[in-house]
């Protein structure tokens, strides 16, 4: 016969749980001085104050700087094992190789890691999470790490997840128009420098004149970005695909739980500072209507429907930059297939595309463990 007390938490376990819930979770932001890290600190200051200590971590060259978070000046500490002492959740926004080395260290020190790099996104033991679509996945994290998708996928999938839940997505074709801030400060500086070089001129009327004018200021782009579009983002992969295009394919499948979903992406850089745009061709298992899609999108968390083209109302990067939602407009049903929707999506690649989604995942973990 099983004793009455069997299966119940011990007094020690109960005391430990009480001690944990009596305090707010401690947060570390790794890569706090970077472009996304700066936005992340601003978002932490805007949202509900659920965190206790917020520890700012960066490379040794940034140690000692002071940054403002929640209205307080906080000194940046150098990345080290000791920097994770007592930390409950660690948000990483650093290069892939840095995350690959240090995220497991943070986990070994007792933290749950939310990683914004590409180091773990396709690891089968690491959930890839967009809270509006698959928040449940964040609870199963065998390695103690939760991955954040790339900025293109993150904004688009909020809308596609809502439509998939109603109609059943069967194919996805995406053309992205990606802002230069996805390349960090170098991308922004390059665009500004090139705009200065061409502003007030007649350039753009003959082949190669812009390339000659900007000279060696190509920065991270393979061609001029001012007065131009560049059909390339990422690194070269097999059969001519770019790494950015394959990320959209693999990440969409993983987030939606559709491992065989046909996904094709073409990624293009455009002369926009911040906010990605995507033209989406989505085929569903069931017949769709524009009215039905409007109802779904208008009610979907994290989505704003902006679709009145007769009045000139549709999302553009310059209108959505600095905002949190995914904005959707130009919703049309295909003239050739009643199961196909065409739509245009915009989202701030530094907010929902990176920092905001990271913060939202961290809040899921905090609610689970300290709620």
Coordinates of C-alpha atoms in Angstrom, one line a residue:
X1 CA 0.0 0.0 0.0
X2 CA 1.3 3.4 -0.9
X3 CA 1.7 5.8 2.0
X4 CA -0.6 8.8 2.0
X5 CA 2.3 11.2 1.6
X6 CA 3.9 9.5 -1.5
X7 CA 4.1 11.6 -4.6
X8 CA 3.7 14.9 -2.7
X9 CA 6.5 17.4 -2.7
X10 CA 8.7 17.3 0.4
X11 CA 9.0 20.2 2.8
X12 CA 12.4 21.0 1.3
X13 CA 10.9 21.1 -2.2
X14 CA 8.0 23.3 -1.1
X15 CA 10.4 25.7 0.7
X16 CA 12.5 25.9 -2.4
X17 CA 9.5 26.6 -4.6
X18 CA 8.3 29.3 -2.2
X19 CA 11.7 30.9 -2.2
X20 CA 11.8 31.0 -5.9
X21 CA 8.3 32.5 -6.4
X22 CA 8.9 35.0 -3.6
X23 CA 11.4 36.9 -5.8
X24 CA 11.3 38.1 -9.4
X25 CA 13.4 36.1 -11.9
X26 CA 16.9 37.5 -12.7
X27 CA 17.5 38.3 -16.4
X28 CA 20.7 38.6 -18.4
X29 CA 20.9 40.3 -21.7
X30 CA 23.9 39.1 -23.7
X31 CA 24.9 41.4 -26.5
X32 CA 23.3 44.3 -24.8
X33 CA 25.3 47.0 -26.7
X34 CA 24.4 45.8 -30.2
X35 CA 21.7 47.1 -32.4
X36 CA 19.1 44.5 -31.4
X37 CA 20.3 44.6 -27.8
X38 CA 19.6 48.4 -27.6
X39 CA 16.1 47.8 -28.9
X40 CA 15.6 45.0 -26.5
X41 CA 16.5 47.2 -23.5
X42 CA 14.0 49.7 -24.7
X43 CA 11.3 47.0 -24.9
X44 CA 12.1 45.7 -21.4
X45 CA 11.6 49.3 -20.2
X46 CA 8.2 49.6 -21.9
X47 CA 6.6 46.3 -20.8
X48 CA 5.4 45.0 -17.5
X49 CA 8.1 45.0 -14.9
X50 CA 8.3 41.2 -14.3
X51 CA 12.1 41.0 -13.8
X52 CA 14.3 41.4 -10.8
X53 CA 17.9 42.2 -11.6
X54 CA 18.6 42.8 -15.3
X55 CA 22.3 42.1 -15.9
X56 CA 23.9 43.5 -19.1
X57 CA 26.6 41.4 -20.7
X58 CA 28.8 42.1 -23.7
X59 CA 32.3 41.6 -25.0
X60 CA 35.2 42.7 -22.8
X61 CA 35.7 45.8 -24.9
X62 CA 32.2 47.0 -23.9
X63 CA 32.6 46.2 -20.2
X64 CA 32.2 49.2 -18.0
X65 CA 29.8 51.1 -20.3
X66 CA 26.6 52.1 -18.7
X67 CA 23.2 51.7 -20.4
X68 CA 19.8 52.7 -19.3
X69 CA 17.1 50.0 -18.7
X70 CA 13.9 50.6 -16.8
X71 CA 15.1 54.2 -16.1
X72 CA 18.2 53.1 -14.3
X73 CA 21.9 53.1 -15.3
X74 CA 23.3 49.6 -15.4
X75 CA 27.0 48.8 -15.9
X76 CA 27.8 46.3 -18.6
X77 CA 29.9 43.3 -17.5
X78 CA 32.2 41.2 -19.6
X79 CA 31.0 37.8 -21.0
X80 CA 32.3 35.1 -18.7
X81 CA 31.1 32.0 -16.8
X82 CA 30.7 34.1 -13.6
X83 CA 28.5 36.6 -15.5
X84 CA 25.7 34.0 -15.4
X85 CA 25.8 33.3 -11.6
X86 CA 22.3 33.5 -10.2
X87 CA 20.7 34.2 -13.6
X88 CA 17.3 32.6 -14.3
X89 CA 16.8 33.6 -18.0
X90 CA 19.5 34.7 -20.4
X91 CA 18.6 36.5 -23.7
X92 CA 21.3 36.2 -26.3
X93 CA 21.8 38.5 -29.3
X94 CA 25.3 37.7 -30.4
X95 CA 26.9 36.0 -33.5
X96 CA 26.2 32.3 -34.0
X97 CA 29.6 31.2 -32.9
X98 CA 29.3 33.1 -29.6
X99 CA 25.9 31.7 -28.9
X100 CA 27.2 28.2 -29.7
X101 CA 30.0 28.5 -27.1
X102 CA 28.2 30.5 -24.4
X103 CA 24.6 29.4 -24.4
X104 CA 25.4 26.0 -23.0
X105 CA 27.5 27.7 -20.3
X106 CA 24.5 29.8 -19.2
X107 CA 22.4 26.7 -19.1
X108 CA 25.0 24.9 -17.0
X109 CA 24.7 27.7 -14.5
X110 CA 21.0 27.3 -14.2
X111 CA 19.6 29.7 -16.8
X112 CA 17.0 29.1 -19.5
X113 CA 18.5 30.6 -22.7
X114 CA 16.5 32.5 -25.3
X115 CA 18.8 32.7 -28.4
X116 CA 18.4 35.1 -31.3
X117 CA 21.2 33.7 -33.4
X118 CA 21.1 30.9 -35.9
X119 CA 23.1 28.5 -33.9
X120 CA 20.3 26.4 -32.5
X121 CA 17.2 27.2 -34.7
X122 CA 17.1 23.8 -36.5
X123 CA 18.4 21.7 -33.6
X124 CA 15.6 19.1 -33.0
X125 CA 16.1 19.5 -29.2
X126 CA 15.6 23.3 -29.3
X127 CA 12.1 24.7 -29.8
X128 CA 11.8 27.5 -32.4
X129 CA 9.1 29.8 -31.0
X130 CA 6.9 32.7 -32.0
X131 CA 4.5 33.1 -29.1
X132 CA 1.4 34.1 -31.1
X133 CA 1.8 30.8 -33.1
X134 CA 3.4 28.1 -31.0
X135 CA 3.8 29.3 -27.4
X136 CA 3.3 25.7 -26.2
X137 CA 6.6 24.6 -27.8
X138 CA 8.6 26.8 -25.3
X139 CA 7.8 24.4 -22.5
X140 CA 9.7 21.5 -24.0
X141 CA 13.4 22.4 -24.1
X142 CA 15.7 19.4 -23.6
X143 CA 18.8 21.5 -23.9
X144 CA 17.5 24.4 -21.8
X145 CA 17.5 26.7 -24.9
X146 CA 14.7 28.3 -26.9
X147 CA 15.5 29.7 -30.3
X148 CA 14.2 32.9 -31.9
X149 CA 13.6 32.7 -35.7
X150 CA 15.2 35.0 -38.3
X151 CA 13.6 38.5 -38.7
X152 CA 11.9 37.7 -42.0
X153 CA 10.2 34.5 -40.7
X154 CA 9.1 36.0 -37.4
X155 CA 6.9 38.8 -38.8
X156 CA 5.4 36.8 -41.6
X157 CA 4.6 33.7 -39.6
X158 CA 2.4 35.6 -37.1
X159 CA -0.1 36.2 -39.9
X160 CA 0.4 32.9 -41.6
X161 CA -0.1 31.0 -38.4
X162 CA -3.5 32.6 -37.9
X163 CA -4.6 31.8 -41.4
X164 CA -3.2 28.2 -41.2
X165 CA -5.2 27.5 -38.1
X166 CA -8.4 28.2 -40.1
X167 CA -7.7 27.1 -43.6
X168 CA -4.7 24.7 -43.4
X169 CA -1.6 25.9 -45.2
X170 CA -0.4 23.7 -48.0
X171 CA 2.2 25.8 -49.9
X172 CA 4.0 29.1 -49.2
X173 CA 5.8 31.3 -51.8
X174 CA 7.5 34.4 -50.4
X175 CA 9.3 37.4 -51.9
X176 CA 11.0 39.5 -49.2
X177 CA 12.0 43.1 -49.4
X178 CA 14.5 43.4 -46.5
X179 CA 15.8 46.5 -44.8
X180 CA 19.5 47.2 -44.4
X181 CA 19.4 47.2 -40.6
X182 CA 19.3 43.4 -40.8
X183 CA 23.1 43.8 -41.5
X184 CA 23.5 45.8 -38.3
X185 CA 25.2 49.2 -38.1
X186 CA 27.3 48.4 -41.2
X187 CA 24.2 48.1 -43.3
X188 CA 22.7 51.3 -42.1
X189 CA 25.9 53.3 -42.4
X190 CA 26.4 51.9 -46.0
X191 CA 23.0 53.0 -47.1
X192 CA 23.4 56.5 -45.6
X193 CA 26.8 56.9 -47.2
X194 CA 25.6 55.9 -50.6
X195 CA 22.5 58.1 -50.4
X196 CA 24.8 61.0 -49.7
X197 CA 26.9 60.1 -52.8
X198 CA 23.9 60.1 -55.1
X199 CA 21.6 62.8 -53.6
X200 CA 21.1 65.8 -55.8
X201 CA 22.6 64.1 -58.9
X202 CA 21.2 62.6 -62.1
X203 CA 22.6 59.2 -61.3
X204 CA 20.6 56.1 -62.1
X205 CA 20.1 56.9 -65.8
X206 CA 22.9 54.9 -67.3
X207 CA 24.3 51.4 -66.6
X208 CA 26.9 51.3 -63.8
X209 CA 26.8 55.0 -62.9
X210 CA 25.6 54.4 -59.4
X211 CA 28.2 51.7 -58.8
X212 CA 31.0 54.0 -60.0
X213 CA 29.7 56.8 -57.8
X214 CA 29.6 54.8 -54.6
X215 CA 33.0 53.2 -55.3
X216 CA 34.2 51.0 -52.5
X217 CA 31.3 51.9 -50.1
X218 CA 29.4 48.7 -50.8
X219 CA 29.7 47.6 -47.2
X220 CA 28.0 44.3 -46.6
X221 CA 26.1 44.3 -49.9
X222 CA 27.3 42.8 -53.2
X223 CA 25.9 45.7 -55.2
X224 CA 24.9 49.3 -54.6
X225 CA 21.9 49.6 -52.3
X226 CA 21.0 53.3 -52.9
X227 CA 18.5 53.8 -55.8
X228 CA 18.7 50.0 -56.3
X229 CA 17.4 46.6 -55.1
X230 CA 19.8 43.7 -54.6
X231 CA 18.3 40.2 -55.1
X232 CA 20.6 38.6 -52.5
X233 CA 20.7 38.2 -48.7
X234 CA 22.9 35.8 -46.7
X235 CA 25.5 33.4 -48.0
X236 CA 25.6 31.1 -51.0
X237 CA 24.1 27.7 -50.4
X238 CA 23.6 24.6 -52.6
X239 CA 21.9 25.0 -56.0
X240 CA 22.1 28.8 -55.9
X241 CA 19.9 29.4 -52.9
X242 CA 20.9 31.9 -50.2
X243 CA 21.1 31.1 -46.5
X244 CA 18.3 33.7 -45.8
X245 CA 16.0 32.0 -48.3
X246 CA 16.6 28.6 -46.7
X247 CA 16.0 30.0 -43.3
X248 CA 12.5 31.1 -44.3
X249 CA 11.8 27.6 -45.6
X250 CA 13.1 25.6 -42.7
X251 CA 11.9 27.9 -39.9
X252 CA 8.4 28.2 -41.3
X253 CA 8.1 24.4 -41.4
X254 CA 9.4 24.0 -37.9
X255 CA 7.2 26.8 -36.3
X256 CA 4.0 25.6 -38.0
X257 CA 4.8 21.9 -37.3
X258 CA 4.6 21.2 -41.1
X259 CA 7.9 19.4 -41.9
X260 CA 6.9 18.7 -45.5
X261 CA 5.3 22.1 -46.3
X262 CA 6.5 23.4 -49.7
X263 CA 8.1 26.7 -49.1
X264 CA 10.0 28.9 -51.6
X265 CA 11.6 32.2 -50.8
X266 CA 13.4 34.9 -52.8
X267 CA 15.1 37.5 -50.5
X268 CA 15.9 41.0 -51.7
X269 CA 17.6 43.9 -50.0
X270 CA 16.0 47.3 -50.6
X271 CA 17.0 50.8 -49.7
X272 CA 15.0 50.9 -46.5
X273 CA 16.6 51.4 -43.1
X274 CA 14.3 49.3 -40.9
X275 CA 11.2 47.1 -41.4
X276 CA 11.0 44.1 -43.7
X277 CA 8.2 43.6 -46.2
X278 CA 7.0 40.4 -47.8
X279 CA 4.8 39.5 -50.7
X280 CA 3.2 36.2 -49.8
X281 CA 1.5 33.7 -52.1
X282 CA -0.2 31.1 -49.8
X283 CA -2.1 28.0 -50.9
X284 CA -4.5 26.4 -48.4
X285 CA -6.2 23.0 -48.2
X286 CA -9.6 24.7 -48.1
X287 CA -11.2 27.5 -50.2
X288 CA -10.6 31.0 -48.9
X289 CA -12.4 34.3 -49.1
X290 CA -11.0 37.8 -48.6
X291 CA -13.7 38.5 -46.1
X292 CA -12.9 35.4 -44.1
X293 CA -9.2 36.2 -44.2
X294 CA -9.9 39.8 -43.0
X295 CA -11.9 38.5 -40.0
X296 CA -9.1 36.1 -39.0
X297 CA -6.3 38.7 -39.4
X298 CA -8.2 41.4 -37.6
X299 CA -8.7 39.2 -34.6
X300 CA -5.2 37.6 -34.6
X301 CA -2.9 38.5 -31.7
X302 CA 0.1 40.6 -32.9
X303 CA -1.5 41.4 -36.3
X304 CA -2.9 44.7 -37.6
X305 CA -5.0 44.6 -40.7
X306 CA -4.5 47.6 -42.9
X307 CA -6.2 46.9 -46.2
X308 CA -8.1 49.7 -47.9
X309 CA -6.2 50.2 -51.2
X310 CA -9.0 52.4 -52.6
X311 CA -8.1 54.9 -49.9
X312 CA -4.3 54.3 -50.3
X313 CA -4.2 52.3 -47.0
X314 CA -1.8 49.4 -46.9
X315 CA 1.4 48.8 -44.9
X316 CA 4.7 50.3 -45.9
X317 CA 8.0 50.1 -44.0
X318 CA 8.1 53.9 -43.3
X319 CA 4.7 53.6 -41.6
X320 CA 5.3 50.5 -39.5
X321 CA 8.9 51.1 -38.3
X322 CA 9.1 51.3 -34.6
X323 CA 5.9 49.4 -34.0
X324 CA 5.4 45.9 -32.6
X325 CA 2.7 44.2 -34.7
X326 CA 2.8 42.4 -38.1
X327 CA 0.9 44.6 -40.5
X328 CA -1.0 43.0 -43.3
X329 CA -2.7 44.5 -46.4
X330 CA -3.3 43.9 -50.1
X331 CA -5.3 40.7 -49.3
X332 CA -6.6 39.2 -52.5
X333 CA -7.9 35.8 -53.6
X334 CA -6.2 34.3 -56.6
X335 CA -8.1 34.7 -59.9
X336 CA -7.0 31.2 -60.8
X337 CA -7.3 29.2 -57.6
X338 CA -9.9 29.7 -54.9
X339 CA -7.6 28.2 -52.3
X340 CA -4.9 30.8 -52.8
X341 CA -4.4 34.2 -51.0
X342 CA -2.0 36.9 -52.0
X343 CA -1.1 39.4 -49.2
X344 CA 1.6 42.0 -48.3
X345 CA 3.2 41.9 -44.9
X346 CA 5.3 44.5 -43.1
X347 CA 7.1 44.3 -39.7
X348 CA 9.9 46.0 -37.9
X349 CA 12.8 43.6 -38.2
X350 CA 14.5 44.9 -35.0
X351 CA 11.4 44.6 -32.9
X352 CA 9.1 41.7 -33.7
X353 CA 11.7 40.3 -36.0
X354 CA 14.2 40.1 -33.2
X355 CA 14.1 41.9 -29.8
X356 CA 10.3 41.8 -29.1
X357 CA 10.0 38.1 -29.9
X358 CA 13.0 37.4 -27.6
X359 CA 11.3 39.3 -24.8
X360 CA 8.0 37.6 -25.4
X361 CA 9.6 34.2 -25.1
X362 CA 11.4 35.2 -21.9
X363 CA 8.1 36.3 -20.5
X364 CA 6.6 32.9 -21.3
X365 CA 9.4 31.2 -19.4
X366 CA 9.0 33.6 -16.5
X367 CA 5.3 32.9 -16.3
X368 CA 5.8 29.2 -16.4
X369 CA 8.5 29.0 -13.7
X370 CA 7.5 32.0 -11.5
X371 CA 4.0 32.7 -12.5

